[in-house]
Coordinates of C-alpha atoms and ligand atoms in Angstrom, one line a residue:
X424 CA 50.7 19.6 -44.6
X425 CA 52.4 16.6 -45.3
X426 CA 55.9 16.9 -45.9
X427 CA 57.0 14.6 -49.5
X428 CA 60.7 15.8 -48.7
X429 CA 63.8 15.6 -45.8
X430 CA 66.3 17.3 -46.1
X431 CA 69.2 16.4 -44.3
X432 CA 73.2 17.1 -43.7
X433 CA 75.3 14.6 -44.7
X434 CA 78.0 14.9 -41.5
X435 CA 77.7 16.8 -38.4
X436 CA 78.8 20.3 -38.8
X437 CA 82.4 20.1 -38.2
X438 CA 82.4 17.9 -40.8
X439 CA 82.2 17.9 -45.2
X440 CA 79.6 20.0 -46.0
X441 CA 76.6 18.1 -48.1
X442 CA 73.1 17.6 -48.1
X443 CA 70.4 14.8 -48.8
X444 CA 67.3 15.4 -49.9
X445 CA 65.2 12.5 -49.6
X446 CA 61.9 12.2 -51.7
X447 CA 59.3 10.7 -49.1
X448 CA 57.3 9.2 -51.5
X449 CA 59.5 7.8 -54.3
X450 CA 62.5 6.2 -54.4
X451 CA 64.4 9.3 -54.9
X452 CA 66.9 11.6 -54.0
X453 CA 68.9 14.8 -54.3
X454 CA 72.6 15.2 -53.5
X455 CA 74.4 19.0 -52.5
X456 CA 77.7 18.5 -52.7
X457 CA 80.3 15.1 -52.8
X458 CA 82.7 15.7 -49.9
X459 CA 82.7 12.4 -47.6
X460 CA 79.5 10.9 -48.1
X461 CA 80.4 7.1 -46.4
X462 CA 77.6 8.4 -43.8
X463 CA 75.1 7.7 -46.4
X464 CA 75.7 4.1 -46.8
X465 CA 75.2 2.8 -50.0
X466 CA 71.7 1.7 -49.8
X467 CA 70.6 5.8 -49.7
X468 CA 72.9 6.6 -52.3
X469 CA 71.8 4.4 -54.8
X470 CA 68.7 6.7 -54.6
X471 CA 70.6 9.6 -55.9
X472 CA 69.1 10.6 -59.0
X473 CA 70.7 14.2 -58.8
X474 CA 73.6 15.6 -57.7
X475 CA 74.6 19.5 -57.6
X476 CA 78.4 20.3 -57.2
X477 CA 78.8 24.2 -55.7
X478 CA 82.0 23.8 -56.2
X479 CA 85.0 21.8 -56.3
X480 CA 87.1 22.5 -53.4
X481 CA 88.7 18.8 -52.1
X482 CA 86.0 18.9 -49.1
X483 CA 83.0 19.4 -51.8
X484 CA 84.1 16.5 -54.6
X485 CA 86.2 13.8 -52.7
X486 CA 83.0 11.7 -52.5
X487 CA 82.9 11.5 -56.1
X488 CA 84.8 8.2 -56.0
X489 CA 82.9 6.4 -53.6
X490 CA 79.7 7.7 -55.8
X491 CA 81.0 5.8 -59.2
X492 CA 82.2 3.0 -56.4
X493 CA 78.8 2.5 -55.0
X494 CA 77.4 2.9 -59.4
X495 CA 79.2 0.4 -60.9
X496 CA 78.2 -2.4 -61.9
X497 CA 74.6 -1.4 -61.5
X498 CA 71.9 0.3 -64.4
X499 CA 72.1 3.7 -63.0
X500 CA 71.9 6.8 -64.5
X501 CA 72.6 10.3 -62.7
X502 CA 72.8 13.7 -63.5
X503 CA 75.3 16.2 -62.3
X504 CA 75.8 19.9 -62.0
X505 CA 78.8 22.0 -61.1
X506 CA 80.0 25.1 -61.7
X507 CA 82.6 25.8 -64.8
X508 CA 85.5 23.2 -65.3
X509 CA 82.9 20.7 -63.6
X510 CA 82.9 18.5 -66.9
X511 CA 87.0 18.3 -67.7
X512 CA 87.0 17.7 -63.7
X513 CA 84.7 14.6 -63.6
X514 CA 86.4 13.5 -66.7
X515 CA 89.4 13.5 -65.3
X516 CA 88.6 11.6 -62.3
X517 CA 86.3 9.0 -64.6
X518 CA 90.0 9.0 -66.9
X519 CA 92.2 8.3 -63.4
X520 CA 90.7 4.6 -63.6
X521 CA 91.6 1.4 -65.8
X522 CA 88.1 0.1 -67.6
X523 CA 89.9 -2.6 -69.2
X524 CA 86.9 -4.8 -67.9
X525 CA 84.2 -2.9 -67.2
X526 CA 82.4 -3.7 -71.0
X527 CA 81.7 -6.6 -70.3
X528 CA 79.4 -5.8 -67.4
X529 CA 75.7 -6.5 -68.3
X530 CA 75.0 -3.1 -66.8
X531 CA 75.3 0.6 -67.6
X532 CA 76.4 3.4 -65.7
X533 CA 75.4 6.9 -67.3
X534 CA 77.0 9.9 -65.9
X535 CA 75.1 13.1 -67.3
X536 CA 77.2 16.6 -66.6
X537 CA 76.0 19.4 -66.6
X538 CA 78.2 22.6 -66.5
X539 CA 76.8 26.5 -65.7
X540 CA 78.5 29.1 -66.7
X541 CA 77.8 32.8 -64.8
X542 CA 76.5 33.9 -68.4
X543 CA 73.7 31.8 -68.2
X544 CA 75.1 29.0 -71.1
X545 CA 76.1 25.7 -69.7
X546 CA 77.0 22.9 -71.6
X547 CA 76.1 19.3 -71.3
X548 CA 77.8 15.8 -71.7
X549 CA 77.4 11.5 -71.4
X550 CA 79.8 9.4 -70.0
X551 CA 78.6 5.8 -70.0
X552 CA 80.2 3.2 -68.5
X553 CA 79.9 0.7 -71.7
X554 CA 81.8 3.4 -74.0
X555 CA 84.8 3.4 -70.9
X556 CA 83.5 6.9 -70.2
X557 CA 84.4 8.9 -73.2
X558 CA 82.6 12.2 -73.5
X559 CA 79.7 12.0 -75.6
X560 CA 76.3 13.8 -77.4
X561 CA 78.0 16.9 -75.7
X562 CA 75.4 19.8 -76.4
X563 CA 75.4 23.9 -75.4
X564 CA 72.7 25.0 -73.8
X565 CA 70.9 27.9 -72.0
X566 CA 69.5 28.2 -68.1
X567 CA 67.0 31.4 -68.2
X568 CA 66.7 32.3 -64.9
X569 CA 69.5 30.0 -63.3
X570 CA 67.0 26.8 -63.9
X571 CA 69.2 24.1 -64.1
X572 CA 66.1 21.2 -63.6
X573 CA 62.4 21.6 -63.9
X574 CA 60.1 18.7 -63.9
X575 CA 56.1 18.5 -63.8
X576 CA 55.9 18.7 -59.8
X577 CA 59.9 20.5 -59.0
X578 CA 62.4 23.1 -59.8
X579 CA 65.8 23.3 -59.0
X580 CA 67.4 26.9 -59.4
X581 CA 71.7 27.5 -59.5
X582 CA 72.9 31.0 -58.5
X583 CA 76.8 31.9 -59.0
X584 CA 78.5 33.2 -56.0
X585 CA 81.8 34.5 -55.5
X586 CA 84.0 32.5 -53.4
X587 CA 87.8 33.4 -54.5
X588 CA 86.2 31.1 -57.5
X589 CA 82.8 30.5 -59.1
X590 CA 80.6 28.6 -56.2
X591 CA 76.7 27.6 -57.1
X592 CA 74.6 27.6 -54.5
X593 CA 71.1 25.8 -55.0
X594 CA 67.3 25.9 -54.5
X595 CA 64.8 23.4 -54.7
X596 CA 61.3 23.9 -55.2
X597 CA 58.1 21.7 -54.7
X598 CA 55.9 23.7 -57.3
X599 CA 52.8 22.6 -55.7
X600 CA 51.9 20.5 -52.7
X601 CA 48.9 18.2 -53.6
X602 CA 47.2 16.0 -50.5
X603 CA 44.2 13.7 -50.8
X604 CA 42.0 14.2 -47.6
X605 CA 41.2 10.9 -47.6
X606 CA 38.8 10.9 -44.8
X607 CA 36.7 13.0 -47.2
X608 CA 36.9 10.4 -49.9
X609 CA 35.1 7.9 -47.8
X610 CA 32.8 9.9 -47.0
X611 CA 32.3 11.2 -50.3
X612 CA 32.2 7.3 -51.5
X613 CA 35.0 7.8 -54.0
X614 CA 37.2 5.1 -54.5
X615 CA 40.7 5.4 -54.3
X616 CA 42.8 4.1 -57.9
X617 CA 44.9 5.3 -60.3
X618 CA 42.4 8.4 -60.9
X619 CA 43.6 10.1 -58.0
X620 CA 47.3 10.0 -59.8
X621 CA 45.2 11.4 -62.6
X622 CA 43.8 14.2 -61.1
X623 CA 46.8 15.4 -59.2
X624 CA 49.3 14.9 -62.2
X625 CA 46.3 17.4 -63.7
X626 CA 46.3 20.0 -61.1
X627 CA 49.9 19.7 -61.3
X628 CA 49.7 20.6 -64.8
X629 CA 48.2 23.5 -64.0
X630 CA 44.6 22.3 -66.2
X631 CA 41.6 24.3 -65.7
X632 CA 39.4 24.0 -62.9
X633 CA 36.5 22.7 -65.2
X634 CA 38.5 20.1 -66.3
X635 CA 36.5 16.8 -65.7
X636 CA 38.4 13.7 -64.6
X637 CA 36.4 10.3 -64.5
X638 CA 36.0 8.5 -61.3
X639 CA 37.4 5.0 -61.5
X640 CA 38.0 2.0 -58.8
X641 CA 41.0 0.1 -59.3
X642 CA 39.5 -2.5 -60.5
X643 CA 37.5 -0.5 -62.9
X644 CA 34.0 -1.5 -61.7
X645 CA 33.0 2.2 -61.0
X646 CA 33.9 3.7 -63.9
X647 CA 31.4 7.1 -65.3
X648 CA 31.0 9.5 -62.7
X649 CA 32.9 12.5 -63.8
X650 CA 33.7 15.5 -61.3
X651 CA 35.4 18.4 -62.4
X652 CA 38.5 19.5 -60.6
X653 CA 36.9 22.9 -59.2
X654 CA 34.2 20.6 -57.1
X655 CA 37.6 18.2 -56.5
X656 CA 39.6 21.3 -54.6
X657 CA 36.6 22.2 -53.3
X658 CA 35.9 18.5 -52.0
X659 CA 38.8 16.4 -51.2
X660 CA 42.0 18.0 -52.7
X661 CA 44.2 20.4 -50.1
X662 CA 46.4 22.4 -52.9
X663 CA 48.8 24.5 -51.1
X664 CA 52.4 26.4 -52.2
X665 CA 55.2 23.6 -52.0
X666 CA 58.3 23.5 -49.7
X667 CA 61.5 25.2 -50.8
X668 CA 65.1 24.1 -49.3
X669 CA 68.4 26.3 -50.3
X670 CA 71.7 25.4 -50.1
X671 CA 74.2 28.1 -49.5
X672 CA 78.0 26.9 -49.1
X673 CA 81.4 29.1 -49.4
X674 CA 80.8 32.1 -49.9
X675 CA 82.0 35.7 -49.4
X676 CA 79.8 38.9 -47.8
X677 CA 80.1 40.7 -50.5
X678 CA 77.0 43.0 -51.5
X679 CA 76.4 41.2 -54.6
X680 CA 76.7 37.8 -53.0
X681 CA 73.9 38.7 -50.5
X682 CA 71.6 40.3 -52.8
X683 CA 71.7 36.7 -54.7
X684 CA 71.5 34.6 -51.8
X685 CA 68.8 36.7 -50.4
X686 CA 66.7 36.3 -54.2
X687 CA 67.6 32.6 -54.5
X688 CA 66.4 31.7 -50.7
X689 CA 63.5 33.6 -50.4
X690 CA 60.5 32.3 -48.5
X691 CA 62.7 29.1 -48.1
X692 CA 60.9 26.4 -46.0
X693 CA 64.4 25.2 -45.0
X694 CA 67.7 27.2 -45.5
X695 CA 71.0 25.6 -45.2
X696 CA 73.8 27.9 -44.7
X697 CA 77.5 28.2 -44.2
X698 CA 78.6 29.6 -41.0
X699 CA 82.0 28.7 -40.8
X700 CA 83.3 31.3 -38.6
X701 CA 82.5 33.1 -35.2
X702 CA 81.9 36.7 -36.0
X703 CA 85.1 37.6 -34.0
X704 CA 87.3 36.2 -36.9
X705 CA 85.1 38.0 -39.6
X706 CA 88.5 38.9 -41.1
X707 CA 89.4 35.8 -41.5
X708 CA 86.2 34.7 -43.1
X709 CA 86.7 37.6 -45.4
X710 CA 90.5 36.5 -46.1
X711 CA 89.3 32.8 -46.9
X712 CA 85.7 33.8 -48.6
X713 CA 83.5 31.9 -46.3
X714 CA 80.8 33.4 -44.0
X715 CA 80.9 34.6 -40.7
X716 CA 77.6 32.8 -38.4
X717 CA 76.0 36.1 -37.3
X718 CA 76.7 36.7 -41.6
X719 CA 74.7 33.4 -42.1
X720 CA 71.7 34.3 -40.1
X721 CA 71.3 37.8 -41.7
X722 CA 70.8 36.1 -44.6
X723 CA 68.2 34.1 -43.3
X724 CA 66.7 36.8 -41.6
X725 CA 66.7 39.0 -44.9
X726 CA 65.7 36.3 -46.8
X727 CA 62.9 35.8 -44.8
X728 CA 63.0 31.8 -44.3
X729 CA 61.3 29.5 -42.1
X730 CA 64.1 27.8 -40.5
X731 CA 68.0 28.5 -40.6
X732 CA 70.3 25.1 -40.1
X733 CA 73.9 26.4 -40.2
X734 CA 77.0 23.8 -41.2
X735 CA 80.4 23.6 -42.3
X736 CA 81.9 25.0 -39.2
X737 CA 85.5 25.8 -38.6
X738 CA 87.8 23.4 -37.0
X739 CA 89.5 26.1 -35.7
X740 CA 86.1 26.7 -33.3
X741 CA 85.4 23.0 -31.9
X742 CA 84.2 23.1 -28.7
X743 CA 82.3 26.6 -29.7
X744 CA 79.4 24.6 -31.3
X745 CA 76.7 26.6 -29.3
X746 CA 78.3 30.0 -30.2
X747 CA 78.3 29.9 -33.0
X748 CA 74.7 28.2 -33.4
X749 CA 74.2 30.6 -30.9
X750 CA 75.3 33.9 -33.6
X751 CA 72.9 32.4 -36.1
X752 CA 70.1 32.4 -33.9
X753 CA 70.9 35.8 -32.3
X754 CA 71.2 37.2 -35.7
X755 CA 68.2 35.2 -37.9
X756 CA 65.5 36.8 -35.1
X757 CA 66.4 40.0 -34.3
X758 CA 64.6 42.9 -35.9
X759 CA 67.0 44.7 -38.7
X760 CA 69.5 47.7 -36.5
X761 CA 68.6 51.0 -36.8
X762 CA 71.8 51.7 -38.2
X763 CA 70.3 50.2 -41.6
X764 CA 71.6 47.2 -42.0
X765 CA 69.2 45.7 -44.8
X766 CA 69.7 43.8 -47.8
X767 CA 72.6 45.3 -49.6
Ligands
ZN1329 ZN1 85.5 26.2 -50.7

């Protein structure tokens, strides 16, 4: 299968925790998290279409400024989700500024918030650039089932974790993964053209299978044969269950915490997870409200993902990079202890 995302850390592991998600395919991206993002450079950021805040401890948000930095002055428009407070947060920082030029750029940069609340509500404001940033068409709205995004092709879901404070952590989700074989379309004789677009947005849709789509070439000289999209699967189209990435940052081993990471990043493709601690100190991670590694890779071996990439190590254990990748590991393969430790 061809992959149409890469997900990627921000930093090295000893450093702020953040991800990239890059859309292979469209000049698109997803931001976890705003700690120090300079790695990104701004040519990646300006792809940014999303970002998801888990929460707003100084290592999570301090790359908000060089995100508005790297905005202005540019038609942009992004949305943003964080966890409660998020919106009197970002207007604070947008408020820390003087704008006593920026009206007169030519362009218009649109900050969208989004704040979720553990209830379910969230509520939803503008800040534009050409208005200095005042909070505007604020609405209150509802996330059934902790989905903050949904679009024809992904998902993005928001779980509330306890962290000493509220912290979000995130999936994404390709609904569908839709490939062209396109050695079958030559040999088939179909042209490719915007039908192919056609027929995939259709499938995406979730249309019937005797739906019939119209071949056309681009430039329109083949235009009548119809095939319907049963004999199109069947054919040339590879329709398989999409990828799924998680994002799992700050959190506490609590019961409840794990029973929500567990839901949030099952089946995950890739699963990014805390693991700031060697287990040795797992009273320390309990004092601060982070995860221990061997904690991390029970998660991932409960929640039965693909891969496990741990991050946001400790300074405390530099020099014990392979331990504690080395507690993940041990702990995301081994077969569950008799002594019953299971999902909780
Ligand atoms: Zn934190």
């Amino acid at each position: 299968m061809t992959p149409h995302f890469l997900p990627t850390l921000v930093n090295p592991p000893f450093g702020d925790p953040g991800l990239y998600l890059d859309f292979l395919f469209a000049r698109r991206a997803i931001l976890f998290d705003l700690g120090d993002i300079s790695p990104l450079g701004a040519r990646k950021l300006l792809r940014v279409s999303d970002i998801c805040i888990s929460h707003t401890h100084i290592d999570h948000f301090i790359g908000f400024d060089l995100m508005l930095r790297i905005m202005l002055g540019r038609d942009k428009e992004i949305r943003l989700f964080g966890p409660p407070g998020i919106m009197r947060q970002v207007e604070n920082r947008l408020h820390s500024y003087s704008w006593n030029l920026i009206q007169s750029y030519p362009t218009e940069f649109i900050l969208t918030v989004t704040e979720l609340h553990p209830d379910g509500s969230g509520a939803r404001a503008r800040f534009s650039s050409k208005r200095v940033f005042a909070r505007e068409a604020q609405e209150e709205l509802s996330f059934p089932g902790g989905v903050i995004l949904e679009e024809e092709n992904l998902r993005i879901r928001a779980a509330f974790l306890e962290h000493s404070i509220p912290c979000l952590a995130y999936a994404f989700e390709e609904k569908l993964h839709v490939n062209f074989m396109k050695n079958r379309l030559t040999e088939l004789g179909l042209p490719t053209g915007p039908w192919l677009s056609q027929v995939k947005r259709a499938v995406l849709r979730g249309e019937p299978d005797d739906t019939v789509v119209i071949v056309r070439s681009e430039a329109g000289d083949r235009d009548g044969e119809g095939l319907s999209i049963a004999e199109l699967k069947e054919k040339v189209l590879q329709v398989v269950p999409g990828e799924k990435v998680a994002y799992v940052t700050d959190t506490a081993f609590t019961p409840e915490n794990r029973r929500r990471i567990v839901d949030l990043a099952a089946g995950a493709d890739y699963l990014f997870i805390e693991a700031v601690f060697l287990h040795v100190d797992a009273e320390r991670a309990r004092d601060r409200a982070h995860l221990t590694a061997r904690q991390a890779g029970e998660l991932a071996r409960e929640a039965g993902v693909a891969r496990v990439i741990p991050f946001h190590f400790s300074p405390r254990h530099l020099g014990a990079e392979k331990e504690l990748r080395r507690e993940v590991a041990e702990a995301f393969s081994i077969s569950p202890s008799p002594s019953g430790r299971g999902p909780g």
